[in-house]
Amino acid sequence: MPDSVSAAADELYYRMWLVRYFDEKVDEMFAKGMIHGTTHLCVGQEATAIGGCAVLRDEDKITSTHRGHGHCIGKGADVNRMMAELMGRATGYCKGKGGSMHIADVERGNLGANGIVGGGIPLAVGAALTSKMMKQNYVVLCYFGDGASNEGSFHEAVNLASIWSLPVVFLCENNQYGMSGSVKEMMHIEHIADRAAAYGIPGVVADGNDLLEVIRVTDEAVARARRGDGPTLIEAKTYRWKGHSKSDGRKYRTREEEAEWKAKDPILRFGSTLLASGACTQDDLDRLQQRARADIEAAVQFALDSPMPDIATLEEDVFA
Amino acid sequence: MRQMTYQEAVREAMSQLMREDERVFLMGEDIGIYGGAFGVSRGMIEEFGPERIRNTPISEAAITGAAVGAALTGMRPIMELQFSDFVTIAMDQLVNQAAKLRYMYGGKASVPMVVRAPGGSGTGAAAQHSQSLEAWLAHVPGLKVVQPATAYDAKGLLRAAVEDNNPVIFYEHKLLYGTKSEVPEEPYTIPIGKGDIKRAGRDVTVVATSIMVHKALHAAEVLEKDGISVEVVDPRTLVPLDTELILNSVKKTSRVVVVYEAVKRGGYGAEIVSTIVESDAFDYLDAPVVRLGGKEIPIPQNPELEKHAVPQVDDIVTAIRKMMRKA
């Protein structure tokens, strides 16, 4: 395990549980009718969310997807304000106007979740352009899914980033399905990372359920970007345990397939690694897990205690 | 004062802004050595270099999205769409991203970018290179839309657009690039949302946008010989609209013709007419409001057919004569 990771191992393990409990709780609250609208959960994808962001500096930026709660937590968002946003409260990150699909924390470098598949990829390229033109030396980590890699915006943006050698890392969370469309059905290649060759940049396939591997490949790609050597396309193979959104009966895949992936739980895997390396005891791990659970319960309470937005704010913030 | 073409005025505004502020840069297809499809950025790469006059691949979604991302992180990009028709390929980035990010993020972000969109018919470029699609963009909350008709307005409005902290669509008309007006050398700003009376009159108000301002002025000269005094109002900005200027003119003349090049159906002229009839200016009207716009057809290539696809000076003259006869 790299030193930088073992120093932060507790925090990473805790954050993975924070993501898991956040989304499990959101699932439960939707079922109870306590959250309005829709949601896209990233249960099972904790390693890419936390591992990708783990190598970033504060000034680095991310763009996210509509399955973005984990990315938000990875970039350091406060779960109280996140939960408040999902519940449409005035204390939420977007004053209750964005909800699950549009959480952003621009000041902390989270340029936002995006409800349009592939919509955030060109934004990441633009943010990287700012870094290069203004010599700010930050890197942009662009999260997107397997479905987005079939959008024109992906191909246009990766090409642009490549010809301009921009400091951006394209991190594809290949969770095997774009809504109900499996990657096997929707693309005729084995690895999305192979698409990197078309743009003359490195393409890396990684086990997206292995936190340490995600950290290692992202760290290399970020270092390359920071050196001025341009973008990398990483494909992290993972799986979303839940359906696409709350209305999904998951008829397009088998329960056996789900069980296979659940056996590869990224959090339990990292826990085993920590135990095996002696970095943590089982008590340590239990304590971190409990802390995450308690923090999510507190976030729900914070949200419930928060006021609804004043109707007078309806027409605010259209223009700066 | 010196005369300058519309094309030169846009270029001068961009160059002055880029000299003053390192955050301003230009991005688009063929804008470098080629100087842009209409020559608007000619010579700029020599002064500013390829880092700030960024020639892009033919990738409208990526250009627009990159402008949004750059604006979100502190730059003030000006992007050229080459032909405004290509906005179709950039629509997600404009409509779902640029226009909405601020609101969706609870006011925690701003997107100060300018999209220069050369539009309009009259060049024989046919259906995919001649449209006026400003109404689409004016419909979207979060976008500002300006349509300068003169070189003077273009220079001042471009400065306002770049200084604005919101996404601004800067709709230029290709046939106006060669038209001249007096343009001061020093930088100046024309506020976005402030219309202009291009000609004062007492009998009828013509609210005209973009190239139709010139056609309306021409029509006004013709009608003057008939003893009809025409006031030509140029809103200059569609969003936000200078409602007060328009309504005051209508109250003064009691008659109004709205003329625009875009397809009449669903066009922005309908918005202007509605604004008038929903206001107290309605009580001043002595005749039904008349709307002149493009026919409900794609723009044809043949020059005679093309001319008949959009309102011409004669159409404006005829409409006003008819309106006055009824009076």
XYZ file of C-alpha atoms in Angstrom:
647
model
C 0.000 0.000 0.000
C 1.470 3.449 -0.867
C 2.395 5.520 2.211
C 0.044 8.324 1.303
C -2.814 5.840 1.240
C -1.967 4.034 4.454
C -1.820 7.392 6.231
C -5.300 8.156 4.978
C -6.639 4.607 5.097
C -9.009 5.278 7.983
C -10.481 8.252 6.221
C -10.897 6.406 2.911
C -12.570 3.452 4.563
C -14.873 5.781 6.483
C -15.769 7.708 3.342
C -16.626 4.570 1.417
C -19.086 3.673 4.140
C -20.364 7.243 4.120
C -21.202 6.854 0.423
C -22.809 3.453 1.010
C -24.954 4.619 3.924
C -25.850 7.876 2.234
C -27.300 6.093 -0.774
C -28.880 3.273 1.234
C -30.603 5.904 3.333
C -31.720 7.852 0.286
C -33.166 4.650 -1.166
C -35.100 4.045 2.023
C -36.383 7.606 2.206
C -37.569 7.555 -1.399
C -39.429 4.336 -0.692
C -41.121 6.028 2.246
C -42.013 9.064 0.146
C -39.797 11.350 2.206
C -37.787 12.503 -0.822
C -39.440 13.945 -3.902
C -38.377 13.372 -7.531
C -35.955 10.714 -8.604
C -32.514 9.501 -7.693
C -29.634 7.471 -9.070
C -27.708 5.508 -6.501
C -24.051 4.509 -6.629
C -24.149 1.662 -4.133
C -21.400 -0.728 -5.238
C -19.352 2.019 -6.879
C -17.722 3.415 -3.737
C -14.168 2.615 -4.854
C -14.261 4.792 -7.963
C -15.917 7.683 -6.151
C -13.572 7.716 -3.192
C -10.453 6.346 -4.891
C -10.574 8.774 -7.818
C -10.949 11.833 -5.622
C -8.420 10.537 -3.067
C -5.476 11.600 -5.205
C -6.749 15.113 -5.866
C -5.584 18.325 -4.230
C -8.095 20.829 -2.891
C -7.663 23.066 -5.927
C -8.259 20.220 -8.366
C -11.722 19.957 -9.846
C -14.198 17.263 -10.726
C -17.212 16.990 -12.977
C -19.759 14.389 -12.125
C -22.682 12.400 -13.461
C -26.292 11.959 -12.420
C -25.040 9.104 -10.216
C -22.916 11.577 -8.335
C -23.491 11.378 -4.575
C -20.285 9.399 -4.121
C -18.238 11.863 -6.196
C -19.592 14.697 -4.080
C -18.538 12.980 -0.872
C -15.194 12.111 -2.478
C -14.531 15.785 -3.173
C -15.266 16.638 0.429
C -18.894 17.753 0.453
C -20.775 17.963 3.721
C -23.350 15.160 3.877
C -25.706 17.338 5.908
C -25.997 19.852 3.114
C -26.183 17.072 0.531
C -29.063 15.375 2.303
C -30.756 18.741 2.745
C -30.456 19.312 -0.999
C -32.026 15.970 -1.821
C -34.875 16.856 0.502
C -35.277 20.224 -1.211
C -34.311 22.286 1.810
C -33.012 25.851 1.864
C -29.818 24.684 3.587
C -28.951 22.351 0.712
C -25.982 22.974 -1.560
C -28.256 24.459 -4.210
C -30.909 25.948 -1.917
C -33.218 23.092 -2.835
C -33.257 23.921 -6.548
C -30.866 21.271 -7.826
C -31.703 18.107 -5.951
C -29.938 14.819 -6.418
C -28.998 15.313 -10.066
C -27.489 18.799 -9.825
C -25.455 19.019 -6.655
C -22.430 21.235 -7.123
C -19.882 22.741 -4.786
C -17.948 24.976 -7.142
C -15.920 26.613 -4.383
C -14.539 23.225 -3.380
C -13.882 22.261 -6.990
C -16.962 20.148 -7.606
C -18.271 21.619 -10.855
C -21.448 19.675 -10.527
C -23.424 16.581 -11.165
C -25.114 16.493 -14.538
C -28.485 15.171 -15.585
C -27.483 14.937 -19.242
C -25.553 11.793 -20.118
C -22.168 12.996 -21.357
C -23.076 16.631 -20.671
C -20.325 17.224 -18.162
C -17.448 15.944 -20.284
C -16.911 19.117 -22.356
C -17.265 21.174 -19.163
C -14.328 19.280 -17.674
C -12.298 20.078 -20.780
C -13.157 23.776 -20.434
C -12.140 23.808 -16.790
C -8.856 22.140 -17.747
C -8.396 24.796 -20.421
C -8.632 27.479 -17.734
C -5.980 25.675 -15.701
C -3.645 25.593 -18.675
C -4.262 29.125 -19.955
C -3.994 30.733 -16.514
C -1.139 28.423 -15.433
C -3.075 27.338 -12.355
C -1.717 23.804 -12.459
C -4.878 22.147 -11.220
C -6.196 18.946 -12.740
C -9.785 18.098 -13.628
C -11.105 14.614 -12.921
C -14.032 13.964 -15.233
C -16.371 11.187 -14.125
C -18.734 9.664 -16.651
C -20.392 6.328 -17.305
C -20.244 3.645 -19.958
C -23.416 5.049 -21.529
C -21.850 8.489 -21.899
C -18.964 7.037 -23.862
C -21.411 6.516 -26.733
C -22.381 10.191 -26.774
C -20.861 12.559 -29.313
C -19.900 14.940 -26.529
C -17.475 12.307 -25.174
C -15.677 11.886 -28.491
C -15.555 15.598 -29.274
C -14.338 16.505 -25.813
C -11.661 13.818 -25.554
C -10.331 14.800 -28.962
C -10.208 18.460 -27.967
C -8.449 17.684 -24.680
C -5.967 15.505 -26.507
C -4.962 17.977 -29.228
C -4.578 20.720 -26.623
C -2.813 18.464 -24.075
C -5.154 19.581 -21.335
C -4.810 18.505 -17.692
C -7.907 16.341 -17.510
C -8.397 12.722 -16.519
C -11.404 10.977 -18.026
C -12.565 8.370 -15.535
C -15.232 6.100 -16.934
C -17.153 4.204 -14.302
C -18.219 1.269 -16.401
C -21.010 -0.098 -14.245
C -22.143 -2.337 -17.127
C -25.455 -0.629 -17.828
C -26.671 2.645 -19.327
C -30.149 2.478 -17.831
C -31.256 -0.942 -19.201
C -28.727 -1.113 -22.034
C -25.790 -3.376 -21.219
C -22.344 -2.586 -22.565
C -22.414 -5.911 -24.400
C -25.514 -4.803 -26.252
C -24.544 -1.179 -26.829
C -20.913 -1.382 -27.944
C -18.938 -3.730 -30.104
C -15.642 -3.453 -28.254
C -14.417 -5.173 -25.151
C -12.979 -2.180 -23.334
C -14.127 1.423 -23.386
C -10.499 2.296 -22.637
C -9.673 1.065 -26.151
C -11.327 4.217 -27.447
C -8.366 6.198 -26.125
C -6.272 4.938 -29.033
C -8.520 6.828 -31.442
C -7.471 10.064 -29.776
C -3.799 9.258 -29.239
C -3.955 9.182 -25.444
C -3.287 6.380 -22.939
C -6.206 4.087 -22.155
C -6.135 2.151 -18.907
C -8.433 -0.649 -17.786
C -8.772 -0.935 -14.025
C -10.675 -3.005 -11.516
C -13.136 -0.393 -10.350
C -13.993 -2.354 -7.236
C -10.434 -2.278 -5.972
C -9.836 0.997 -4.195
C -6.067 0.708 -4.290
C -6.021 0.010 -8.006
C -8.315 2.973 -8.682
C -6.013 5.165 -6.612
C -2.905 3.895 -8.387
C -4.150 4.427 -11.939
C -5.784 7.761 -11.156
C -2.668 8.979 -9.403
C -0.555 8.139 -12.462
C -3.011 9.850 -14.795
C -3.259 12.936 -12.571
C 0.536 13.175 -12.356
C 0.774 12.909 -16.126
C -1.829 15.642 -16.550
C -0.086 17.862 -14.034
C 3.219 17.456 -15.871
C 1.546 18.864 -18.953
C 1.487 15.553 -20.816
C -2.252 15.622 -21.427
C -5.269 13.502 -20.735
C -5.708 9.826 -19.926
C -8.800 7.687 -20.329
C -9.339 5.301 -17.438
C -12.031 2.671 -17.553
C -12.861 1.360 -14.100
C -15.026 -1.735 -14.299
C -17.606 -1.779 -11.578
C -21.297 -2.428 -10.965
C -24.274 -0.582 -9.604
C -26.127 -2.748 -7.154
C -29.373 -0.859 -7.429
C -31.516 -0.127 -10.461
C -30.946 2.841 -12.757
C -33.382 5.018 -10.844
C -36.180 4.410 -8.422
C -38.640 3.010 -10.971
C -36.315 0.282 -12.220
C -37.416 -3.360 -11.778
C -34.013 -4.619 -13.079
C -35.613 -7.027 -15.564
C -32.686 -6.630 -17.945
C -30.256 -8.529 -15.745
C -30.226 -11.602 -13.531
C -30.150 -11.820 -9.746
C -27.212 -14.233 -10.164
C -25.197 -11.566 -11.923
C -25.987 -9.127 -9.136
C -24.890 -11.675 -6.525
C -21.579 -12.202 -8.335
C -20.812 -8.508 -8.184
C -21.990 -8.117 -4.615
C -19.429 -10.740 -3.683
C -16.855 -8.229 -4.967
C -18.017 -5.506 -2.532
C -15.378 -2.758 -2.802
C -15.718 -1.718 0.825
C -15.304 -5.196 2.281
C -12.370 -5.767 -0.062
C -10.591 -2.673 1.147
C -11.395 -3.654 4.742
C -9.765 -7.045 4.213
C -6.695 -5.364 2.768
C -6.439 -3.095 5.782
C -6.709 -6.031 8.162
C -4.208 -8.100 6.222
C -1.672 -5.273 6.127
C -2.089 -4.625 9.835
C -3.080 -1.024 9.181
C -6.349 -1.504 11.081
C -7.905 -3.925 13.529
C -11.433 -5.227 13.179
C -12.403 -2.877 16.005
C -11.018 0.072 14.061
C -13.029 -0.927 11.015
C -16.212 -1.385 13.023
C -15.742 1.977 14.652
C -15.280 3.730 11.271
C -18.325 1.991 9.839
C -20.436 2.999 12.827
C -19.209 6.570 12.601
C -20.345 6.722 8.970
C -23.753 5.304 9.853
C -24.191 7.820 12.656
C -23.120 10.706 10.432
C -25.764 9.795 7.861
C -28.446 9.561 10.539
C -27.362 13.015 11.690
C -27.532 14.275 8.098
C -31.139 13.120 7.814
C -31.973 14.896 11.045
C -30.185 18.040 9.830
C -32.245 17.947 6.644
C -35.519 17.327 8.453
C -34.792 20.221 10.798
C -33.968 22.555 7.915
C -36.523 24.989 6.479
C -38.091 24.652 3.070
C -37.018 27.406 0.656
C -39.024 30.609 0.715
C -41.262 30.862 -2.356
C -39.726 34.299 -2.858
C -36.491 32.553 -3.912
C -38.210 30.897 -6.896
C -37.104 33.520 -9.390
C -33.693 34.188 -7.864
C -30.394 33.084 -9.379
C -31.462 32.827 -13.019
C -28.961 35.542 -13.907
C -25.839 36.664 -12.098
C -16.126 60.464 -36.831
C -14.548 57.517 -38.597
C -16.730 55.008 -40.397
C -16.248 51.338 -39.782
C -17.863 48.136 -40.978
C -19.860 45.900 -38.678
C -17.265 43.190 -39.149
C -14.445 45.550 -38.162
C -16.433 46.800 -35.190
C -16.877 43.285 -33.808
C -13.179 42.606 -34.329
C -12.150 45.879 -32.679
C -14.348 45.153 -29.665
C -12.852 41.680 -29.285
C -9.292 42.956 -29.667
C -9.738 45.773 -27.171
C -11.304 43.400 -24.631
C -8.510 40.878 -25.077
C -5.852 43.554 -24.566
C -7.490 44.639 -21.321
C -8.336 41.297 -19.782
C -6.289 38.108 -20.025
C -9.377 36.065 -19.163
C -10.968 36.927 -22.511
C -10.142 34.597 -25.373
C -11.629 33.493 -28.657
C -12.479 29.934 -29.631
C -14.007 28.516 -32.786
C -13.618 26.858 -36.144
C -11.176 28.446 -38.618
C -10.812 31.619 -36.572
C -7.006 31.537 -36.687
C -4.968 32.134 -39.842
C -8.124 31.798 -41.925
C -9.651 34.642 -39.917
C -13.066 33.064 -39.461
C -15.588 32.072 -42.123
C -16.634 35.725 -42.431
C -13.254 37.261 -41.715
C -14.318 38.681 -38.366
C -11.171 37.531 -36.540
C -8.824 38.274 -39.443
C -5.384 39.268 -38.166
C -6.130 38.565 -34.543
C -3.944 35.487 -34.339
C -0.947 37.642 -35.336
C -1.490 39.857 -32.306
C -2.741 37.380 -29.728
C -1.288 34.053 -30.833
C -2.862 30.617 -31.029
C -3.263 30.241 -27.248
C -5.863 32.995 -27.134
C -7.238 32.711 -30.652
C -7.982 29.024 -30.349
C -8.680 27.263 -33.593
C -10.845 24.256 -32.818
C -11.828 21.043 -34.533
C -15.295 20.975 -36.067
C -16.915 19.992 -32.783
C -19.632 22.430 -31.792
C -20.718 20.544 -28.667
C -17.152 20.412 -27.374
C -16.422 24.048 -28.231
C -19.560 25.224 -26.479
C -19.118 22.901 -23.518
C -15.488 23.900 -23.151
C -16.571 27.544 -23.156
C -19.047 26.740 -20.369
C -16.376 24.935 -18.346
C -13.869 27.724 -18.880
C -16.442 30.354 -17.906
C -17.380 28.376 -14.813
C -13.760 28.438 -13.688
C -13.057 32.119 -14.230
C -12.440 32.767 -17.915
C -14.544 34.964 -20.209
C -14.620 33.029 -23.485
C -16.007 34.353 -26.731
C -16.878 31.504 -29.040
C -17.864 31.665 -32.679
C -20.409 29.220 -34.011
C -19.306 29.966 -37.589
C -22.897 29.663 -38.834
C -25.688 30.125 -36.318
C -27.379 27.075 -37.849
C -24.776 24.948 -36.083
C -26.334 25.842 -32.751
C -28.374 22.692 -33.319
C -25.251 20.632 -32.579
C -24.381 22.716 -29.538
C -27.852 22.857 -28.081
C -27.351 20.642 -25.030
C -24.387 22.667 -23.917
C -26.263 25.942 -24.342
C -29.694 24.960 -23.136
C -29.050 22.322 -20.494
C -25.668 23.524 -19.294
C -24.839 27.193 -19.899
C -28.346 28.499 -19.272
C -29.200 26.424 -16.225
C -26.057 25.849 -14.196
C -26.390 28.983 -12.122
C -29.980 28.303 -11.165
C -29.503 24.583 -10.592
C -26.516 25.297 -8.376
C -28.469 27.745 -6.239
C -26.599 30.807 -7.495
C -23.189 29.359 -6.584
C -21.789 29.620 -10.099
C -21.841 31.934 -13.059
C -21.192 31.313 -16.736
C -19.826 34.487 -18.333
C -19.510 33.466 -21.969
C -20.438 34.914 -25.339
C -21.621 32.861 -28.291
C -21.170 34.734 -31.543
C -23.668 33.327 -34.005
C -23.596 34.583 -37.614
C -27.054 34.055 -39.051
C -29.532 35.162 -41.648
C -30.291 34.670 -45.324
C -29.285 36.553 -48.451
C -26.025 34.829 -49.305
C -27.404 31.939 -51.350
C -26.123 29.484 -48.780
C -29.489 27.711 -48.659
C -31.392 25.989 -45.915
C -28.662 24.833 -43.529
C -26.577 28.007 -43.561
C -29.145 30.821 -43.568
C -31.417 30.532 -40.573
C -32.366 32.977 -37.862
C -32.867 30.828 -34.776
C -32.783 33.485 -32.093
C -36.307 32.683 -30.874
C -35.205 29.199 -29.815
C -32.564 30.701 -27.584
C -34.716 33.549 -26.317
C -37.155 30.915 -25.087
C -34.648 29.461 -22.625
C -34.458 31.042 -19.170
C -30.854 31.848 -18.338
C -29.692 33.013 -21.759
C -29.432 36.615 -22.861
C -29.916 37.260 -26.564
C -28.730 40.317 -28.443
C -29.055 41.185 -32.124
C -27.087 44.264 -33.094
C -28.123 45.961 -36.332
C -25.300 48.467 -36.785
C -21.533 48.573 -36.458
C -21.859 51.076 -33.610
C -24.263 48.842 -31.712
C -22.198 45.743 -32.410
C -19.075 47.204 -30.840
C -20.803 48.490 -27.727
C -23.001 45.450 -27.237
C -20.136 43.018 -27.637
C -18.305 44.739 -24.810
C -21.420 44.540 -22.662
C -21.826 40.875 -23.547
C -18.267 39.981 -22.571
C -18.537 41.968 -19.344
C -21.854 40.301 -18.501
C -21.657 37.472 -15.980
C -24.132 35.326 -17.912
C -24.189 33.404 -21.164
C -25.003 35.836 -23.972
C -25.984 34.843 -27.501
C -24.628 37.475 -29.868
C -26.603 37.049 -33.054
C -24.866 38.728 -36.002
C -26.365 38.978 -39.487
C -24.032 37.942 -42.283
C -25.329 40.624 -44.661
C -24.557 43.308 -42.088
C -20.828 42.545 -41.883
C -20.036 44.934 -44.712
C -22.356 47.751 -43.581
C -20.783 50.861 -42.122
C -21.583 53.343 -39.408
C -19.742 55.791 -37.213
C -17.830 53.911 -34.547
C -15.707 55.616 -31.887
C -12.201 54.262 -31.494
C -12.294 54.234 -27.707
C -14.086 51.404 -25.910
C -17.731 51.999 -24.970
C -20.598 49.891 -23.695
C -24.198 49.701 -24.822
C -26.181 48.183 -21.975
C -27.832 44.851 -22.674
C -31.571 45.405 -22.470
C -31.590 48.937 -23.828
C -33.279 49.425 -27.184
C -32.834 52.337 -29.543
C -35.063 54.603 -31.602
C -33.342 54.432 -34.968
C -35.694 56.994 -36.498
C -38.327 59.135 -34.854
C -41.827 59.312 -36.351
C -45.430 59.984 -35.383
C -47.816 57.811 -37.473
C -46.646 54.245 -37.083
C -44.066 52.340 -35.089
C -42.025 49.663 -36.772
C -40.308 47.397 -34.283
C -37.561 45.753 -36.312
C -34.671 43.506 -35.392
C -31.240 42.968 -36.950
C -31.169 43.479 -40.725
C -34.848 44.438 -40.702
C -33.879 47.679 -38.970
C -32.241 48.773 -42.227
C -35.169 47.613 -44.330
C -37.551 49.465 -42.033
C -35.471 52.640 -42.326
C -35.553 52.305 -46.088
C -39.319 51.783 -45.996
C -39.654 54.857 -43.784
C -37.912 56.983 -46.440
C -40.276 55.696 -49.116
C -43.333 56.378 -46.964
C -42.154 59.830 -46.017
C -42.896 60.815 -49.626
C -46.501 59.703 -49.011
C -46.611 61.852 -45.925
C -46.471 58.892 -43.559
C -44.108 59.382 -40.657
C -42.557 56.111 -39.457
C -40.783 55.554 -36.159
C -38.263 52.706 -36.243
C -37.574 51.032 -32.920
C -34.679 48.579 -32.639
C -34.878 46.507 -29.450
C -31.212 45.493 -29.987
C -31.619 42.966 -27.178
C -34.331 40.300 -27.212
C -33.589 39.084 -23.680
C -33.964 41.207 -21.654
C -36.342 43.291 -23.789
C -36.637 47.066 -23.480
C -40.414 46.902 -23.094
C -40.760 50.489 -21.980
C -39.156 51.914 -25.107
C -41.451 49.882 -27.352
C -44.627 50.658 -25.429
C -43.898 54.376 -25.292
C -43.442 54.447 -29.034
C -46.693 52.535 -29.603
C -48.560 54.937 -27.323
C -47.161 57.815 -29.333
C -48.037 56.493 -32.813
C -51.002 54.179 -32.029
C -50.019 51.795 -34.800
C -47.381 49.078 -34.878
C -45.748 46.736 -37.341
C -43.291 44.166 -36.018
C -40.803 42.879 -38.563
C -38.182 40.182 -38.256
C -36.384 37.837 -40.622
C -36.898 34.593 -38.697
C -39.814 32.327 -39.586
C -42.949 34.201 -38.560
C -44.581 31.276 -36.782
C -43.329 31.066 -33.213
C -40.864 33.843 -33.857
C -39.728 36.479 -31.412
C -41.970 39.056 -33.105
C -44.944 37.258 -31.606
C -43.428 37.887 -28.192
C -43.109 41.594 -28.945
C -46.711 41.750 -30.155
C -47.944 39.950 -27.063
C -45.993 42.304 -24.855
C -47.795 45.207 -26.538
C -51.322 43.773 -26.389
C -50.917 42.635 -22.783
C -49.974 46.176 -21.739
C -51.852 49.430 -21.375
C -50.505 50.380 -24.810
C -53.277 48.163 -26.176
C -55.780 50.896 -25.374
C -53.878 53.302 -27.615
C -53.967 51.090 -30.697
C -55.924 52.438 -33.665
C -55.371 49.374 -35.853
C -54.682 45.665 -35.400
C -51.005 44.918 -34.879
C -49.242 43.557 -37.972
C -46.467 41.011 -37.865
C -44.085 40.461 -40.794
C -41.708 37.531 -40.667
C -40.093 34.858 -42.791
C -42.285 32.351 -44.604
C -42.773 28.903 -43.067
C -40.215 27.296 -45.346
C -36.528 26.418 -45.182
C -34.467 29.100 -46.967
C -34.082 28.242 -50.694
C -30.868 28.736 -52.636
C -32.189 30.548 -55.735
C -31.705 34.307 -55.192
C -35.205 35.321 -56.283
C -36.861 32.611 -54.206
C -34.594 33.454 -51.284
C -35.561 37.118 -51.433
C -39.225 36.195 -51.267
C -38.708 33.969 -48.254
C -38.123 36.876 -45.874
C -39.673 40.352 -45.560
C -38.330 43.017 -47.939
C -38.652 46.802 -48.006
C -41.719 46.589 -50.257
C -43.493 44.267 -47.855
C -43.012 46.747 -45.044
C -44.166 49.660 -47.232
C -47.251 47.741 -48.370
C -48.171 46.681 -44.854
C -47.924 50.222 -43.563
C -49.865 51.744 -46.466
C -52.629 49.214 -45.917
C -52.683 49.956 -42.209
C -52.855 53.704 -42.843
C -55.672 53.357 -45.402
C -57.750 51.550 -42.808
C -57.191 54.355 -40.367
